[in-house]
Amino acid sequence: MGNRLKDELNDDEAYDLDGLATQIWEDFDQAVPLPRVHEVTRELAERFADATVLNFVPVIIRSRAREQLSRAYSTRWRSESR
């Protein structure tokens, strides 16, 4: 049967990690290096490789990536309402 998230990590249409990383990068007004955002996004996604419910994984990844990058780069992401 295979691991759905691992399969989806390799299928850009099913699980758009690049798009998610770009959203996170834009959340920081592009102040954080995009390659680092991609790296953090993929590392966090791999933690969910055995998840059985994937619906909220992008939301969790985005939240945790913003927290991690905020600490690493001493910056805050912009508000969703902005």
mmCIF file with all atom_site columns, C-alpha atoms in Angstrom:
data_model
loop_
_atom_site.group_PDB
_atom_site.id
_atom_site.type_symbol
_atom_site.label_atom_id
_atom_site.label_alt_id
_atom_site.label_comp_id
_atom_site.label_asym_id
_atom_site.label_entity_id
_atom_site.label_seq_id
_atom_site.pdbx_PDB_ins_code
_atom_site.Cartn_x
_atom_site.Cartn_y
_atom_site.Cartn_z
_atom_site.occupancy
_atom_site.B_iso_or_equiv
_atom_site.pdbx_formal_charge
_atom_site.auth_seq_id
_atom_site.auth_comp_id
_atom_site.auth_asym_id
_atom_site.auth_atom_id
_atom_site.pdbx_PDB_model_num
ATOM 1  C CA . MET A 1 1  ? 0.000  0.000  0.000  1.00 0.00 ? 1  MET A CA 1
ATOM 2  C CA . GLY A 1 2  ? 2.864  2.412  0.722  1.00 0.00 ? 2  GLY A CA 1
ATOM 3  C CA . ASN A 1 3  ? 3.146  5.443  2.892  1.00 0.00 ? 3  ASN A CA 1
ATOM 4  C CA . ARG A 1 4  ? 0.741  8.118  1.675  1.00 0.00 ? 4  ARG A CA 1
ATOM 5  C CA . LEU A 1 5  ? 2.714  11.118 2.864  1.00 0.00 ? 5  LEU A CA 1
ATOM 6  C CA . LYS A 1 6  ? 5.981  9.775  1.489  1.00 0.00 ? 6  LYS A CA 1
ATOM 7  C CA . ASP A 1 7  ? 4.201  9.129  -1.808 1.00 0.00 ? 7  ASP A CA 1
ATOM 8  C CA . GLU A 1 8  ? 2.710  12.594 -1.689 1.00 0.00 ? 8  GLU A CA 1
ATOM 9  C CA . LEU A 1 9  ? 6.061  14.196 -0.837 1.00 0.00 ? 9  LEU A CA 1
ATOM 10 C CA . ASN A 1 10 ? 7.195  12.960 -4.235 1.00 0.00 ? 10 ASN A CA 1
ATOM 11 C CA . ASP A 1 11 ? 3.989  14.054 -5.980 1.00 0.00 ? 11 ASP A CA 1
ATOM 12 C CA . ASP A 1 12 ? 3.832  17.842 -6.246 1.00 0.00 ? 12 ASP A CA 1
ATOM 13 C CA . GLU A 1 13 ? 0.189  17.797 -7.321 1.00 0.00 ? 13 GLU A CA 1
ATOM 14 C CA . ALA A 1 14 ? -0.967 15.811 -4.276 1.00 0.00 ? 14 ALA A CA 1
ATOM 15 C CA . TYR A 1 15 ? 1.077  17.647 -1.663 1.00 0.00 ? 15 TYR A CA 1
ATOM 16 C CA . ASP A 1 16 ? 2.439  21.031 -2.697 1.00 0.00 ? 16 ASP A CA 1
ATOM 17 C CA . LEU A 1 17 ? 5.416  21.501 -0.377 1.00 0.00 ? 17 LEU A CA 1
ATOM 18 C CA . ASP A 1 18 ? 6.972  24.023 -2.756 1.00 0.00 ? 18 ASP A CA 1
ATOM 19 C CA . GLY A 1 19 ? 3.822  26.121 -2.665 1.00 0.00 ? 19 GLY A CA 1
ATOM 20 C CA . LEU A 1 20 ? 3.659  25.840 1.107  1.00 0.00 ? 20 LEU A CA 1
ATOM 21 C CA . ALA A 1 21 ? 7.299  26.921 1.431  1.00 0.00 ? 21 ALA A CA 1
ATOM 22 C CA . THR A 1 22 ? 6.622  29.896 -0.826 1.00 0.00 ? 22 THR A CA 1
ATOM 23 C CA . GLN A 1 23 ? 3.649  30.917 1.350  1.00 0.00 ? 23 GLN A CA 1
ATOM 24 C CA . ILE A 1 24 ? 5.824  30.732 4.462  1.00 0.00 ? 24 ILE A CA 1
ATOM 25 C CA . TRP A 1 25 ? 8.568  32.734 2.735  1.00 0.00 ? 25 TRP A CA 1
ATOM 26 C CA . GLU A 1 26 ? 6.006  35.389 1.819  1.00 0.00 ? 26 GLU A CA 1
ATOM 27 C CA . ASP A 1 27 ? 4.744  35.359 5.429  1.00 0.00 ? 27 ASP A CA 1
ATOM 28 C CA . PHE A 1 28 ? 8.205  36.633 6.342  1.00 0.00 ? 28 PHE A CA 1
ATOM 29 C CA . ASP A 1 29 ? 8.126  39.243 3.571  1.00 0.00 ? 29 ASP A CA 1
ATOM 30 C CA . GLN A 1 30 ? 10.920 37.256 1.888  1.00 0.00 ? 30 GLN A CA 1
ATOM 31 C CA . ALA A 1 31 ? 13.345 38.174 4.705  1.00 0.00 ? 31 ALA A CA 1
ATOM 32 C CA . VAL A 1 32 ? 14.295 34.539 5.323  1.00 0.00 ? 32 VAL A CA 1
ATOM 33 C CA . PRO A 1 33 ? 16.298 32.716 2.616  1.00 0.00 ? 33 PRO A CA 1
ATOM 34 C CA . LEU A 1 34 ? 13.920 30.690 0.444  1.00 0.00 ? 34 LEU A CA 1
ATOM 35 C CA . PRO A 1 35 ? 16.217 27.617 0.335  1.00 0.00 ? 35 PRO A CA 1
ATOM 36 C CA . ARG A 1 36 ? 16.143 27.507 4.147  1.00 0.00 ? 36 ARG A CA 1
ATOM 37 C CA . VAL A 1 37 ? 12.351 27.755 4.147  1.00 0.00 ? 37 VAL A CA 1
ATOM 38 C CA . HIS A 1 38 ? 12.188 24.823 1.703  1.00 0.00 ? 38 HIS A CA 1
ATOM 39 C CA . GLU A 1 39 ? 14.554 22.820 3.903  1.00 0.00 ? 39 GLU A CA 1
ATOM 40 C CA . VAL A 1 40 ? 12.552 23.443 7.088  1.00 0.00 ? 40 VAL A CA 1
ATOM 41 C CA . THR A 1 41 ? 9.273  22.697 5.296  1.00 0.00 ? 41 THR A CA 1
ATOM 42 C CA . ARG A 1 42 ? 10.536 19.354 3.978  1.00 0.00 ? 42 ARG A CA 1
ATOM 43 C CA . GLU A 1 43 ? 12.058 18.395 7.354  1.00 0.00 ? 43 GLU A CA 1
ATOM 44 C CA . LEU A 1 44 ? 8.759  19.076 9.099  1.00 0.00 ? 44 LEU A CA 1
ATOM 45 C CA . ALA A 1 45 ? 6.774  17.226 6.422  1.00 0.00 ? 45 ALA A CA 1
ATOM 46 C CA . GLU A 1 46 ? 8.962  14.162 6.859  1.00 0.00 ? 46 GLU A CA 1
ATOM 47 C CA . ARG A 1 47 ? 7.994  14.036 10.534 1.00 0.00 ? 47 ARG A CA 1
ATOM 48 C CA . PHE A 1 48 ? 4.441  13.293 9.400  1.00 0.00 ? 48 PHE A CA 1
ATOM 49 C CA . ALA A 1 49 ? 5.441  10.422 7.120  1.00 0.00 ? 49 ALA A CA 1
ATOM 50 C CA . ASP A 1 50 ? 3.474  7.935  9.205  1.00 0.00 ? 50 ASP A CA 1
ATOM 51 C CA . ALA A 1 51 ? 0.432  10.145 9.795  1.00 0.00 ? 51 ALA A CA 1
ATOM 52 C CA . THR A 1 52 ? -2.885 8.518  9.001  1.00 0.00 ? 52 THR A CA 1
ATOM 53 C CA . VAL A 1 53 ? -4.813 11.772 8.684  1.00 0.00 ? 53 VAL A CA 1
ATOM 54 C CA . LEU A 1 54 ? -3.147 14.282 6.374  1.00 0.00 ? 54 LEU A CA 1
ATOM 55 C CA . ASN A 1 55 ? -5.808 16.984 6.081  1.00 0.00 ? 55 ASN A CA 1
ATOM 56 C CA . PHE A 1 56 ? -4.217 19.338 8.606  1.00 0.00 ? 56 PHE A CA 1
ATOM 57 C CA . VAL A 1 57 ? -0.565 18.522 7.993  1.00 0.00 ? 57 VAL A CA 1
ATOM 58 C CA . PRO A 1 58 ? 0.037  21.636 5.839  1.00 0.00 ? 58 PRO A CA 1
ATOM 59 C CA . VAL A 1 59 ? -1.484 23.841 8.563  1.00 0.00 ? 59 VAL A CA 1
ATOM 60 C CA . ILE A 1 60 ? 0.724  22.242 11.221 1.00 0.00 ? 60 ILE A CA 1
ATOM 61 C CA . ILE A 1 61 ? 3.823  22.479 9.018  1.00 0.00 ? 61 ILE A CA 1
ATOM 62 C CA . ARG A 1 62 ? 3.160  26.153 8.285  1.00 0.00 ? 62 ARG A CA 1
ATOM 63 C CA . SER A 1 63 ? 2.690  26.954 11.968 1.00 0.00 ? 63 SER A CA 1
ATOM 64 C CA . ARG A 1 64 ? 5.770  25.060 13.138 1.00 0.00 ? 64 ARG A CA 1
ATOM 65 C CA . ALA A 1 65 ? 7.939  26.370 10.302 1.00 0.00 ? 65 ALA A CA 1
ATOM 66 C CA . ARG A 1 66 ? 6.997  29.946 11.114 1.00 0.00 ? 66 ARG A CA 1
ATOM 67 C CA . GLU A 1 67 ? 7.826  29.389 14.781 1.00 0.00 ? 67 GLU A CA 1
ATOM 68 C CA . GLN A 1 68 ? 11.150 27.711 13.991 1.00 0.00 ? 68 GLN A CA 1
ATOM 69 C CA . LEU A 1 69 ? 12.210 30.297 11.407 1.00 0.00 ? 69 LEU A CA 1
ATOM 70 C CA . SER A 1 70 ? 11.085 33.162 13.622 1.00 0.00 ? 70 SER A CA 1
ATOM 71 C CA . ARG A 1 71 ? 13.398 31.947 16.387 1.00 0.00 ? 71 ARG A CA 1
ATOM 72 C CA . ALA A 1 72 ? 16.290 31.284 14.007 1.00 0.00 ? 72 ALA A CA 1
ATOM 73 C CA . TYR A 1 73 ? 16.097 34.632 12.225 1.00 0.00 ? 73 TYR A CA 1
ATOM 74 C CA . SER A 1 74 ? 14.816 36.803 15.087 1.00 0.00 ? 74 SER A CA 1
ATOM 75 C CA . THR A 1 75 ? 11.946 38.011 12.964 1.00 0.00 ? 75 THR A CA 1
ATOM 76 C CA . ARG A 1 76 ? 8.195  37.645 13.011 1.00 0.00 ? 76 ARG A CA 1
ATOM 77 C CA . TRP A 1 77 ? 5.883  36.690 10.211 1.00 0.00 ? 77 TRP A CA 1
ATOM 78 C CA . ARG A 1 78 ? 3.342  39.177 9.074  1.00 0.00 ? 78 ARG A CA 1
ATOM 79 C CA . SER A 1 79 ? -0.197 38.927 10.290 1.00 0.00 ? 79 SER A CA 1
ATOM 80 C CA . GLU A 1 80 ? -2.715 37.000 8.184  1.00 0.00 ? 80 GLU A CA 1
ATOM 81 C CA . SER A 1 81 ? -4.942 40.066 8.216  1.00 0.00 ? 81 SER A CA 1
ATOM 82 C CA . ARG A 1 82 ? -2.331 42.288 6.610  1.00 0.00 ? 82 ARG A CA 1
#
